[in-house]
Every structure is written in structure tokens, then in C-alpha cells.
mmCIF file of C-alpha atoms and ligand atoms in Angstrom:
data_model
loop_
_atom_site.group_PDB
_atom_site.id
_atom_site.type_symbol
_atom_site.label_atom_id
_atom_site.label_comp_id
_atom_site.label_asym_id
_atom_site.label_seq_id
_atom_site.Cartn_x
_atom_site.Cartn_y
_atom_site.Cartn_z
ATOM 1 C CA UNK A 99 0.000 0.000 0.000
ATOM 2 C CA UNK A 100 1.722 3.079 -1.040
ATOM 3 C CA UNK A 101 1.621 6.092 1.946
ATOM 4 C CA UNK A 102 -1.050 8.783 1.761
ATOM 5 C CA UNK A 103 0.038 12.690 0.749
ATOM 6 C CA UNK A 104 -0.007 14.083 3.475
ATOM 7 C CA UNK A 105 2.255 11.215 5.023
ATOM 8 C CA UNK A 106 4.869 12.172 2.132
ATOM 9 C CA UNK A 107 4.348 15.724 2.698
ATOM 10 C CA UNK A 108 5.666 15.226 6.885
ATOM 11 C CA UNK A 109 8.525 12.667 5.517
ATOM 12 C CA UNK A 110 9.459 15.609 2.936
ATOM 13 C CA UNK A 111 9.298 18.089 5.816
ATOM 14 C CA UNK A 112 11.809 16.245 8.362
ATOM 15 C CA UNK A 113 13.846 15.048 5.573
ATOM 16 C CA UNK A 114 14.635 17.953 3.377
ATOM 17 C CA UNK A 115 13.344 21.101 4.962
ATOM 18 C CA UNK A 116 14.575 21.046 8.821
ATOM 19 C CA UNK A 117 18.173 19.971 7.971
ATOM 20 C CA UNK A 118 18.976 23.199 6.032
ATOM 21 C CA UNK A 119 16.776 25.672 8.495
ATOM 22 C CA UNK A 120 18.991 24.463 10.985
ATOM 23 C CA UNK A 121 22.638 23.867 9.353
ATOM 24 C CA UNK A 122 22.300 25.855 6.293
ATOM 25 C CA UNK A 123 21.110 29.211 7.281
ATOM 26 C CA UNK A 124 24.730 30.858 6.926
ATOM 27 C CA UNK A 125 26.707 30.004 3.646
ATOM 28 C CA UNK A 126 30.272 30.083 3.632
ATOM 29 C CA UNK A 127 31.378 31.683 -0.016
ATOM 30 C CA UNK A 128 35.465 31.504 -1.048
ATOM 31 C CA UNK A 129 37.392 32.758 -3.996
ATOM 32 C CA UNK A 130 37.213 29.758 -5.995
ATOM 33 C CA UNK A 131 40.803 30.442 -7.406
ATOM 34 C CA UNK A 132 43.168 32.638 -5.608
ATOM 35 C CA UNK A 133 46.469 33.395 -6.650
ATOM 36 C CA UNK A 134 49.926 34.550 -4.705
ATOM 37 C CA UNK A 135 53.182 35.755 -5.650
ATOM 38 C CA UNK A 136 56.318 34.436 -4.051
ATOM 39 C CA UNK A 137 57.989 36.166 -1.226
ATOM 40 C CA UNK A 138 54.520 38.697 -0.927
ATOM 41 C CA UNK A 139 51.244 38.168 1.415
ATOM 42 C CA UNK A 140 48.725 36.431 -0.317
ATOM 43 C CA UNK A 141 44.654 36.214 0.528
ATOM 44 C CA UNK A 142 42.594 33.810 0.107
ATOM 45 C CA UNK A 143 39.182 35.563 0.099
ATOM 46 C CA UNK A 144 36.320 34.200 2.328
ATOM 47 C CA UNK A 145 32.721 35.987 3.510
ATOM 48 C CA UNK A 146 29.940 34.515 5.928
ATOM 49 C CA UNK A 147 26.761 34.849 4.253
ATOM 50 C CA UNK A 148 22.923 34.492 4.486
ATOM 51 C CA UNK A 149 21.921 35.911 7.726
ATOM 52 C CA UNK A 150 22.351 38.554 9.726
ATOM 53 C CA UNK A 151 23.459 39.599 13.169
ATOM 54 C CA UNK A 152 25.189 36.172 13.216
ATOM 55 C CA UNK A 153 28.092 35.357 16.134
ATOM 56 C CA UNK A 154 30.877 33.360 15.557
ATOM 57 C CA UNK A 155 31.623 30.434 17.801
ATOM 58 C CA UNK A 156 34.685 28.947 15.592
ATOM 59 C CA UNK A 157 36.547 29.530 13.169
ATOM 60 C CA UNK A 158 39.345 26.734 11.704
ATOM 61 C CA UNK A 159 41.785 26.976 8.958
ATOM 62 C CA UNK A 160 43.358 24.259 7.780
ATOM 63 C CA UNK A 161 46.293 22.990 4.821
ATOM 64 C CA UNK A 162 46.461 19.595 4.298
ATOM 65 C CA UNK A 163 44.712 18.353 7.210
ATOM 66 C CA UNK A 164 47.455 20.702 9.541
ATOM 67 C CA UNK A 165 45.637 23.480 11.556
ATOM 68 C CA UNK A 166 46.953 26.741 10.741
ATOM 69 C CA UNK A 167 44.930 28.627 13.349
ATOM 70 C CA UNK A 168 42.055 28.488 15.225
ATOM 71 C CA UNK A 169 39.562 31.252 16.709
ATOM 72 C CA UNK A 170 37.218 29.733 19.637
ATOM 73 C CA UNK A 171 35.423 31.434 22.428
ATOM 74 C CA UNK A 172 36.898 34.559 21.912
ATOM 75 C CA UNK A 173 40.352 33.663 21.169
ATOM 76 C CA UNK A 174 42.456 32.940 18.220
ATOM 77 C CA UNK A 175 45.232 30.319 18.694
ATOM 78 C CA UNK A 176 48.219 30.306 16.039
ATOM 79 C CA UNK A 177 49.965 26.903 14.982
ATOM 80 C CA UNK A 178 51.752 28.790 11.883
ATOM 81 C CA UNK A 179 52.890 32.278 12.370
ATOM 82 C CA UNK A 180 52.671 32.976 8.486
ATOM 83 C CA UNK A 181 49.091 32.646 8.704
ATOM 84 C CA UNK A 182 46.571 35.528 10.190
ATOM 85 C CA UNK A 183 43.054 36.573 9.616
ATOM 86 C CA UNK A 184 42.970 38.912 6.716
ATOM 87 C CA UNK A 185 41.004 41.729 8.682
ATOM 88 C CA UNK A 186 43.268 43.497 10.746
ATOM 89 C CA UNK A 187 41.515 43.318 13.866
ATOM 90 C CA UNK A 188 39.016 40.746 13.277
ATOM 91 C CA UNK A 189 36.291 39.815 15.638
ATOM 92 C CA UNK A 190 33.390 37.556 16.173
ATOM 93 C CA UNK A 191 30.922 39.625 14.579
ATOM 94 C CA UNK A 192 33.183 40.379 11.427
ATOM 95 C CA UNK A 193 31.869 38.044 8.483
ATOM 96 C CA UNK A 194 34.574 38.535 6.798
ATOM 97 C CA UNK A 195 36.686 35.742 7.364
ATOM 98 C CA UNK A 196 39.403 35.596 4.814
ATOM 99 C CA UNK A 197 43.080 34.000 5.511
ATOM 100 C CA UNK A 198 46.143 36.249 4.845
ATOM 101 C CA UNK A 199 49.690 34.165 4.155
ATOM 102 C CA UNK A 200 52.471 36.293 4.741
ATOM 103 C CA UNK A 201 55.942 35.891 2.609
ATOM 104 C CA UNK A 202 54.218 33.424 0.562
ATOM 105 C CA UNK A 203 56.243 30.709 -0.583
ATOM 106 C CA UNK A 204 56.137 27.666 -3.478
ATOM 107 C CA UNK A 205 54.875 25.448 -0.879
ATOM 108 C CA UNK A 206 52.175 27.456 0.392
ATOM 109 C CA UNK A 207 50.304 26.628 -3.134
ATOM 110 C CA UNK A 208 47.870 23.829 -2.701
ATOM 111 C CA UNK A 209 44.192 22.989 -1.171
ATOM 112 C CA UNK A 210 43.088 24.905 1.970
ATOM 113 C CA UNK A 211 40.135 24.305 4.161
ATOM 114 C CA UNK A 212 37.665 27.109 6.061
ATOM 115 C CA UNK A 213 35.284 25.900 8.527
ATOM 116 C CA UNK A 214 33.013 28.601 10.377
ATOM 117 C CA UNK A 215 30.313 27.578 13.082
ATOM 118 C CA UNK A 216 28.177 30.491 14.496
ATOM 119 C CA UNK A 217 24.997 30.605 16.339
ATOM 120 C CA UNK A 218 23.540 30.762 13.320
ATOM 121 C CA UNK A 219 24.319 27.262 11.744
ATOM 122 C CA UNK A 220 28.008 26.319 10.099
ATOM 123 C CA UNK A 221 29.461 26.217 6.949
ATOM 124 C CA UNK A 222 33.140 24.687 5.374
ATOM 125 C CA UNK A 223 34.658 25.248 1.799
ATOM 126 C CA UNK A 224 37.978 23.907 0.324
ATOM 127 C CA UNK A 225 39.381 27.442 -1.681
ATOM 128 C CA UNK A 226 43.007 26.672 -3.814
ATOM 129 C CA UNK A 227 45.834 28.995 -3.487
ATOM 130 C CA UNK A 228 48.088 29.224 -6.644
ATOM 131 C CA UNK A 229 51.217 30.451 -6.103
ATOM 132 C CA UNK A 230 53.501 32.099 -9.506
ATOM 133 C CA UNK A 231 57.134 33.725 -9.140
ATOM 134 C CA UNK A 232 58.189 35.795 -11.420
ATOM 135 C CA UNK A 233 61.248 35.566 -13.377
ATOM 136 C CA UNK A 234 64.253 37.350 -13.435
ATOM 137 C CA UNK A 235 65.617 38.953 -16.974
ATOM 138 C CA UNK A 236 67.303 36.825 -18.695
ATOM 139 C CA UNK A 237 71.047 36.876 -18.978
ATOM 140 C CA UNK A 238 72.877 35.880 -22.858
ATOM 141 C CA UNK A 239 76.187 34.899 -23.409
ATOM 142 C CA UNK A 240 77.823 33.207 -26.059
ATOM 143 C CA UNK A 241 80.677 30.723 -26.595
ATOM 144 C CA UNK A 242 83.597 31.662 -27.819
ATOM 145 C CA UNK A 243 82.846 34.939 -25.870
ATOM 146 C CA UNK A 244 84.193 37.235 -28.814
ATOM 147 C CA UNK A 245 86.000 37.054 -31.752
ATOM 148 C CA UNK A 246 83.853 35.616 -33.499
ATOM 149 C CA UNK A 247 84.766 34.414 -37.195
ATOM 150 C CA UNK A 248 82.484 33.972 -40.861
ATOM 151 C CA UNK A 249 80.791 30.307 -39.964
ATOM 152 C CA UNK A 250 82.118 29.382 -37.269
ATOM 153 C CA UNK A 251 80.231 27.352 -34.849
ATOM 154 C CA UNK A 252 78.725 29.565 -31.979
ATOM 155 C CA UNK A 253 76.774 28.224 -29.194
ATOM 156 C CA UNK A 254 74.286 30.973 -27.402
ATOM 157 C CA UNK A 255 72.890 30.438 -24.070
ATOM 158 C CA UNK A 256 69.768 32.429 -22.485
ATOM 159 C CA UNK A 257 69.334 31.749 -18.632
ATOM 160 C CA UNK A 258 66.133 32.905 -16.451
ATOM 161 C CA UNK A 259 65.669 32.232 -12.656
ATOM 162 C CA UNK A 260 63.888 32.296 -9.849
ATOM 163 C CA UNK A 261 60.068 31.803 -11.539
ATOM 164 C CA UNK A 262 57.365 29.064 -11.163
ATOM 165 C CA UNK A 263 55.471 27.274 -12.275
ATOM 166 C CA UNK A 264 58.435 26.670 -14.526
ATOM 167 C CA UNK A 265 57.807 28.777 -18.263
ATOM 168 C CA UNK A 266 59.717 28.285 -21.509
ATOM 169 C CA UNK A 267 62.492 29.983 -23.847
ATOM 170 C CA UNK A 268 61.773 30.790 -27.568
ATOM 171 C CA UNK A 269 64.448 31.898 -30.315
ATOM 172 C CA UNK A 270 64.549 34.387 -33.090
ATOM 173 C CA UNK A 271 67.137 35.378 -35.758
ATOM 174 C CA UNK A 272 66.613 39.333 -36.821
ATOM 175 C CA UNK A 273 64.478 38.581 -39.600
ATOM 176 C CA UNK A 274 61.679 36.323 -37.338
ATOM 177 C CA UNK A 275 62.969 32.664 -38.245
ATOM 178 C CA UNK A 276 61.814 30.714 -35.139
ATOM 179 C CA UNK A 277 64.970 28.674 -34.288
ATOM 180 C CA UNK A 278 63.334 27.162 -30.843
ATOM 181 C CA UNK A 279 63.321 23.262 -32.181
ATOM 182 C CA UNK A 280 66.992 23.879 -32.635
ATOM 183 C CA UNK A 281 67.047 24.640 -28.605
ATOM 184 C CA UNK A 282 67.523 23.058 -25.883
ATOM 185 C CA UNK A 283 66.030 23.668 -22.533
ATOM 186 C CA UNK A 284 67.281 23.120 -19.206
ATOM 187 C CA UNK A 285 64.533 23.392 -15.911
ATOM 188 C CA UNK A 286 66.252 23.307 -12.907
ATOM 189 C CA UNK A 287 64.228 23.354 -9.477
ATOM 190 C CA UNK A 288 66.125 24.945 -6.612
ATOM 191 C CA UNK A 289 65.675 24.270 -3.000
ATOM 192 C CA UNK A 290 62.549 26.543 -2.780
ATOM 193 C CA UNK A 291 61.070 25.107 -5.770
ATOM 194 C CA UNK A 292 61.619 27.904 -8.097
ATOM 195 C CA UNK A 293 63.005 27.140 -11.755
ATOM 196 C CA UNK A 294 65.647 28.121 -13.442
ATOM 197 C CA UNK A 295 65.699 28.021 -16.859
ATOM 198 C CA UNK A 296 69.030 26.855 -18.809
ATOM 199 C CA UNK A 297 68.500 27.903 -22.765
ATOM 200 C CA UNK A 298 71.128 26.315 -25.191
ATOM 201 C CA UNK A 299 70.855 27.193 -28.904
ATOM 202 C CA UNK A 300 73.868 26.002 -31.049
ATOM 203 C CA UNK A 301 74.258 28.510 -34.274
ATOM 204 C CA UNK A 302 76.466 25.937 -36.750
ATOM 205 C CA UNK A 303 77.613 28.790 -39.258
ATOM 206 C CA UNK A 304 77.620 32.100 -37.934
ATOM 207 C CA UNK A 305 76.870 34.823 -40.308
ATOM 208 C CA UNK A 306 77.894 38.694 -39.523
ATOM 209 C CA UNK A 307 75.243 39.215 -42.049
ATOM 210 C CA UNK A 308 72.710 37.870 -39.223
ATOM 211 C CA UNK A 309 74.478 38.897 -36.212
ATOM 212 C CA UNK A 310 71.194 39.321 -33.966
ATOM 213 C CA UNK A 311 69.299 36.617 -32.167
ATOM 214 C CA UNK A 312 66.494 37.091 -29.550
ATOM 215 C CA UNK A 313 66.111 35.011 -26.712
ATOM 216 C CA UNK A 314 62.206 35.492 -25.711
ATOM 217 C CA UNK A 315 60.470 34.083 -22.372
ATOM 218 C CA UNK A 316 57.455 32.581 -21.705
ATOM 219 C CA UNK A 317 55.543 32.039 -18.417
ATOM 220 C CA UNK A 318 53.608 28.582 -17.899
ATOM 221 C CA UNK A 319 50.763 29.986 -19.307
ATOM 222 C CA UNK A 320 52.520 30.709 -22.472
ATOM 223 C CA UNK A 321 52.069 34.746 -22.033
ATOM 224 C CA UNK A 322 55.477 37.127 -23.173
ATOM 225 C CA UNK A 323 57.632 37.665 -20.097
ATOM 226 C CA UNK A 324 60.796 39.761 -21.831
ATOM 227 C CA UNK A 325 62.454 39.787 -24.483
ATOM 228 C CA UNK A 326 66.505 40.011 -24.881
ATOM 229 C CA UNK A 327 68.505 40.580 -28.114
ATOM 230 C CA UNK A 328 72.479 39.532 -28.404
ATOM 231 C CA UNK A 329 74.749 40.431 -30.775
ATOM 232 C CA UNK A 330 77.376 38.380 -31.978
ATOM 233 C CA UNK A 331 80.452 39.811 -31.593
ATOM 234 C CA UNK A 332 82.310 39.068 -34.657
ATOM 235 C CA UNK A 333 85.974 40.217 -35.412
ATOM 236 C CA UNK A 334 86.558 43.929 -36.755
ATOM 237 C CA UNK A 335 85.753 43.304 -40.521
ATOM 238 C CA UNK A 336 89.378 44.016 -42.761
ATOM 239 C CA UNK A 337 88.569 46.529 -45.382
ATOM 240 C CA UNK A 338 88.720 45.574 -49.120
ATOM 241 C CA UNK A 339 92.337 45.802 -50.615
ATOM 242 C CA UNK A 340 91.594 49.125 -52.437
ATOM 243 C CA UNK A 341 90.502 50.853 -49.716
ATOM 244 C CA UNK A 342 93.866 49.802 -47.593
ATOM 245 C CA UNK A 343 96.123 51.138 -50.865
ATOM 246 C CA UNK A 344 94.222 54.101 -50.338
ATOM 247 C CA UNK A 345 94.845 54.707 -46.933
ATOM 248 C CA UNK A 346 98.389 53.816 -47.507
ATOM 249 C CA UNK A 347 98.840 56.838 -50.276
ATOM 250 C CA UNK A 348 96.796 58.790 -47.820
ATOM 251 C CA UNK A 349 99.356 57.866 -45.008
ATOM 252 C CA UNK A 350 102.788 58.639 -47.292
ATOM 253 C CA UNK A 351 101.133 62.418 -48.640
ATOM 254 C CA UNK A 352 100.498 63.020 -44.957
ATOM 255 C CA UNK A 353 103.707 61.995 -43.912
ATOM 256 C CA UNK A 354 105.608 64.540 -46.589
ATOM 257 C CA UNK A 355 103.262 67.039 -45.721
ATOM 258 C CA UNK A 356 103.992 66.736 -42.024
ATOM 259 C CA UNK A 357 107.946 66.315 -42.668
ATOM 260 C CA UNK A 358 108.301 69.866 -44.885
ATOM 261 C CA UNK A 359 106.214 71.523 -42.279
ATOM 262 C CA UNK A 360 108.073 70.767 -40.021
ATOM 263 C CA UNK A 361 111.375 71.918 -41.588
ATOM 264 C CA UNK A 362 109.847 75.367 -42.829
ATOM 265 C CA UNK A 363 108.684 75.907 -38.952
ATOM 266 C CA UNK A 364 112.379 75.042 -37.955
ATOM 267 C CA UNK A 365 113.541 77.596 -40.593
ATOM 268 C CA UNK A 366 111.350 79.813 -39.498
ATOM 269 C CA UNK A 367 112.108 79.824 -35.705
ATOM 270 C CA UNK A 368 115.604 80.111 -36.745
ATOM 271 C CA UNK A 369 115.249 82.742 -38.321
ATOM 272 C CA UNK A 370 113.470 84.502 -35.749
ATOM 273 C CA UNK A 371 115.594 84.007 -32.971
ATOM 274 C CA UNK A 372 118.715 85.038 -35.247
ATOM 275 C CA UNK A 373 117.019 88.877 -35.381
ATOM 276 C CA UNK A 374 115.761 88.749 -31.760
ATOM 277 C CA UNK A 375 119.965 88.496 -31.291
ATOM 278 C CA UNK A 376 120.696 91.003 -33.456
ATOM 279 C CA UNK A 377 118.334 93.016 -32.047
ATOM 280 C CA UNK A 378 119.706 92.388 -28.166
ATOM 281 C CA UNK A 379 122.573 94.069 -29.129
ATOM 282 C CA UNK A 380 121.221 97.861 -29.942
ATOM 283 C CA UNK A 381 119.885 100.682 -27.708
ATOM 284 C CA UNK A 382 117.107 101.254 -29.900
ATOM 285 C CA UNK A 383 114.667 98.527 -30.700
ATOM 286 C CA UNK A 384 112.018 98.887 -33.554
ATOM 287 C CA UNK A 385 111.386 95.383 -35.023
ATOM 288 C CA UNK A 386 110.525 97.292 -38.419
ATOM 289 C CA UNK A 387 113.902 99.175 -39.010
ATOM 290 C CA UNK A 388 116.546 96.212 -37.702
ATOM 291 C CA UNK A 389 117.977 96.270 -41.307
ATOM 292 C CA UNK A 390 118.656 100.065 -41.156
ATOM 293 C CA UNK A 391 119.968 99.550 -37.151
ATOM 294 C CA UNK A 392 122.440 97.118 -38.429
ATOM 295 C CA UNK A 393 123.497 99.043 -41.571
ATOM 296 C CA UNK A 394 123.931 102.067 -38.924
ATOM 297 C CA UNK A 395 125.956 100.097 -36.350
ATOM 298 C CA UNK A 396 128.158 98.654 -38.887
ATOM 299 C CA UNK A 397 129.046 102.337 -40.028
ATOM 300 C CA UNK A 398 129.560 103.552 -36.622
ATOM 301 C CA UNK A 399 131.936 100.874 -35.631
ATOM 302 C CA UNK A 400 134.158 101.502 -38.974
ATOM 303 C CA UNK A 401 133.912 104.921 -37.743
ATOM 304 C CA UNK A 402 135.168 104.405 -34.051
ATOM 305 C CA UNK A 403 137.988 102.205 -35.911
ATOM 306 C CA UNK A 404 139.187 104.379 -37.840
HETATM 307 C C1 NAG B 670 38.172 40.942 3.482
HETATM 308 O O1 NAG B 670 39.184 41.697 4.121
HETATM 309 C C2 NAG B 670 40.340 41.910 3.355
HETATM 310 C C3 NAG B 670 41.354 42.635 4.244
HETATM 311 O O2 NAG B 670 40.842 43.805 4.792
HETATM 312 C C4 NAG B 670 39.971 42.707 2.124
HETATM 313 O O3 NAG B 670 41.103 42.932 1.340
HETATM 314 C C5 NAG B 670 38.927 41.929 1.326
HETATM 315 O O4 NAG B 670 38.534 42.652 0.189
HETATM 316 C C6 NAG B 670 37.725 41.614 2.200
HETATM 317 N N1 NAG B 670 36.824 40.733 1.447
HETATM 318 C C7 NAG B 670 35.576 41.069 1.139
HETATM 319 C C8 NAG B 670 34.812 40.053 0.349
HETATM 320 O O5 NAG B 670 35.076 42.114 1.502
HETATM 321 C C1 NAG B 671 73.777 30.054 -18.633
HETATM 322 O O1 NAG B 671 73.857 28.714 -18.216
HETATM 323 C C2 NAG B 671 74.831 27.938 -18.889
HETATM 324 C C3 NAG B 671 74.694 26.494 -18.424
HETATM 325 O O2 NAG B 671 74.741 26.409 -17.025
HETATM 326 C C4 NAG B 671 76.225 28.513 -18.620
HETATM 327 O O3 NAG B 671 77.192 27.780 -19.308
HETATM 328 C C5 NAG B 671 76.239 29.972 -19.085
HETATM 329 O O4 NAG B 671 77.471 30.571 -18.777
HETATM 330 C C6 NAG B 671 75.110 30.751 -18.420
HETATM 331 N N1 NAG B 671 75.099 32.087 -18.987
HETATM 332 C C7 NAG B 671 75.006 33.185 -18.216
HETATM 333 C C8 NAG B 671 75.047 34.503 -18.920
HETATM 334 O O5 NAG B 671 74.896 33.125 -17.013
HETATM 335 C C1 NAG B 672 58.338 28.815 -32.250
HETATM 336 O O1 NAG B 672 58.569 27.423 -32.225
HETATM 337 C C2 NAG B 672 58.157 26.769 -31.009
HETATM 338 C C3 NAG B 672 58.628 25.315 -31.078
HETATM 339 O O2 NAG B 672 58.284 24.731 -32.267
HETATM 340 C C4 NAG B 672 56.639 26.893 -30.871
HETATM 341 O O3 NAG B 672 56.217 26.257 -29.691
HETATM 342 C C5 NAG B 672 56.276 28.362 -30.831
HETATM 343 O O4 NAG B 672 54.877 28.523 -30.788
HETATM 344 C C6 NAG B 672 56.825 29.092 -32.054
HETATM 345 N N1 NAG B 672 56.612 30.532 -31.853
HETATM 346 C C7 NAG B 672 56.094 31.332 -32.811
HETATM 347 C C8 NAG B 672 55.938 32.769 -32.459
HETATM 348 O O5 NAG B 672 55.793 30.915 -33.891
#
């Protein structure tokens, strides 16, 4: 015999209805996706909702099953200094009940867990924090270092550290040719789980014609980070042998021209110094007249021989 309606409507009633007047009337809502960045303070975002003047009894947050802190009857207990209520000076009546991690770290990425009870029913949600560093520039080199010679073999290397998760290295000549298959690339996790990336690109015939190559990085999501360009540093390029017979007339006119200049300055000086002495030697001194002077002298003396 199947029950009656108004049987169904009572089994409805205790089954469905009084379970969410009495555990559901506040809703815990989180940030479904929150994200960090290494070595700053983080927040994972988290609001009481759906009813008012509600009291907090309790308040738990958790990583990994390990209790981070706890607020209950009245007091907040810390098991993990990096971890605080997000609200400065958060209290019972304050719905909003967000965490704040402090120098966030690699490891602090992962599944957390909020649970709130209040006098008002309880709630509990499972929020993700992501956690991205961001990479340094990147630093090129090249071996050999300099010097470089018409087709030889040149290896480039483009290195990047300190970011996560862990992003990629793309290469470009100067005219756009994507030489990234021709790459290979190095991800080395450090001690704080950070990468470091190790670019090595081997250029088998170098060409001062194409001296430029761009080393560009990626983050994991495959967005532009920086770009950096190097240029090869080839040998000083010898001039054609025309242009070195020119230089070498060039050299030889100079060198006459600089050798008779020099020996009509000489003359010159010589000459000047020679009337500045002849010119010592009388009372009267008038640059213009020396000729005269001496002509005058000369007769004197005669004079005074005779
Ligand atoms: C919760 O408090 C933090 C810190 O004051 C604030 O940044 C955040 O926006 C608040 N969240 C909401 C949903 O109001
Ligand atoms: C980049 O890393 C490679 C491999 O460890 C190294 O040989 C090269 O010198 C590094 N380059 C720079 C500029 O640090
Ligand atoms: C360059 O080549 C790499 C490897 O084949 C590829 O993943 C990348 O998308 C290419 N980049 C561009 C801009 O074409």
C-alpha cells in the first residue's frame, strides 16, 4: 500500500526542509581560485553569508589536514605564524573571514580548508591557493665569448631564474625565423622550488650578415615575459684591398706634408731668434727698421775704428 500525501508531505518536511533551516542558514562563499606571488602576502578571500546579526563560535583553517589557526570562544590560537586573519583586527561579529599568508612561498600553493560555526548554523569550503614567481631577466652569453669568425660554430645560451610554475624559452634570428626546435632547454628546481631556466641554442655557421638573435620568455601559461637581443660579436671586418692602398697613399702624402712643415717651422724659428739676437745688441729697438739699425751700427763701428 503506497503512503497517503499528506504522510509524504511530513517525511518531505523532516527530511529535506529542517536539515537546512537548521545547518544551512549561513553560507560560507570563497574565492574559488586565488592566486599569490612568491615572497609577498597572499589572501585567500572568504565571507559569511545568508543571515544577519550572526556570532561566531569557531573559526578553523586548515592545509592539508594541519591546523593553521584556530579562533574559539573569543580567542584565536596560532599553529603557523605565516598565517593571520585577513582583517586586521578581526572579531566575532566580522563576516569577513578571509586568511592572509604572509611571505608566501612555493609550498604554500595547494588545497586549503575554512570551517566557520556560528549561532547561526556552520558552513566549510575547500578554496586553492596558486602560487607564480616571477622571473628574473634573462642573462645571454655566447661561446667563444668574442672574436667571433664567418661560420664558425657559436653556441648561445639564455638563462632565467627564480620563476614558477616553470615557463619556456623561444628563439629568433633578426628577420623572425623561429629557431626554438633547434634549442635546448634546461629546468632546474632549486631548493625553494623555483626554476631556473638553462637555454642552449647552437648557431652551426655564424653569419655577420645575421648577427642578432632574440632570446624570448614565456611564463607557464605561455604569455610574453621579456624579451633580450644579443649580438654576436664578430671580429673587426678588414677593409677591401683598395681601400687599404688608399689609406696607404693617404698615409705617405700626410707623412711629406707633415715632414716639410716641419722643416719650414724650424727655418722659421731660426730665423726669428737670429734677429731677436741682433736686435739684443742695440739701444734702440724697432722690429721694423733692424735692417737700417744694423746698416747704422756697422758704419759707426768703422767709424770708431778708424
Ligand atoms: C576581506 O578583508 C580583506 C582585508 O581587509 C579585504 O582585502 C577583502 O577585500 C575583504 N573581502 C571582502 C569580500 O570584503
Ligand atoms: C647560462 O647557463 C649555462 C649552463 O649552465 C652557462 O654555461 C652559461 O654561462 C650561463 N650564462 C650566463 C650569462 O649566465
Ligand atoms: C616557435 O617554435 C616553437 C617550437 O616549435 C613553438 O612552440 C612556438 O609557438 C613558435 N613561436 C612562434 C611565435 O611561432
Amino acid at each position: 500500500m503506497a503512503p497517503s500525501a499528506p504522510v509524504l508531505q511530513l517525511l518531505y518536511f523532516f527530511a529535506v526542509v529542517l536539515p537546512c533551516v537548521f545547518a544551512g542558514l549561513i553560507k560560507l562563499e570563497c574565492d574559488k581560485e586565488n592566486t599569490g606571488i612568491y615572497g609577498q602576502s597572499s589572501m585567500i578571500n572568504c565571507l559569511v553569508k545568508g543571515a544577519s546579526d550572526v556570532t561566531i563560535i569557531m573559526v578553523l583553517w586548515k592545509k592539508s589536514e594541519k591546523l593553521l589557526f584556530m579562533f574559539y570562544d573569543g580567542h584565536t590560537t596560532f599553529e603557523d605564524s605565516g598565517f593571520h586573519f585577513a582583517e586586521p583586527n578581526w572579531n566575532q561579529n566580522n563576516m569577513n573571514v578571509s586568511l592572509l599568508v604572509k611571505n608566501t612561498q612555493i609550498a604554500d600553493a595547494g588545497q586549503y580548508e575554512c570551517e566557520v560555526v556560528s549561532d547561526s548554523g556552520e558552513d566549510k569550503k575547500q578554496p586553492d591557493l596558486q602560487v607564480r614567481a616571477i622571473y628574473s631577466k634573462q642573462v645571454m652569453s655566447s661561446l667563444p665569448e668574442k672574436d667571433i669568425k664567418e661560420n664558425m660554430e657559436v653556441t648561445l645560451f639564455c638563462n632565467a631564474s627564480g620563476g614558477y610554475p616553470a615557463g619556456s624559452i623561444h628563439w629568433f634570428d633578426e628577420y623572425g625565423t623561429n629557431w626554438t626546435k633547434s634549442s635546448e632547454l634546461n629546468k632546474v628546481v632549486e631548493n625553494d622550488k623555483r626554476v631556473t631556466l638553462l637555454s642552449k641554442f647552437a648557431i652551426l655557421q655564424a653569419a655577420s650578415t645575421s648577427s642578432k638573435y632574440k632570446c624570448v620568455l614565456y611564463d607557464s601559461n605561455g604569455i610574453k615575459q621579456d624579451e633580450v637581443i644579443h649580438d654576436l660579436p664578430f671580429v673587426p671586418v678588414e677593409p677591401p684591398l683598395e681601400k687599404r692602398m688608399e689609406n696607404r697613399n693617404t698615409v705617405a702624402i700626410t707623412a711629406v706634408v707633415v715632414v716639410v712643415g716641419s722643416l719650414a717651422c724650424g727655418v722659421l724659428v731660426l730665423m726669428l731668434l737670429q734677429r731677436r739676437r741682433s736686435a739684443k745688441n742695440m739701444n734702440y729697438m724697432d722690429p721694423c727698421d733692424i735692417r737700417e739699425d744694423l746698416n747704422a751700427k756697422e758704419k759707426m763701428d768703422t767709424a770708431a775704428q778708424v
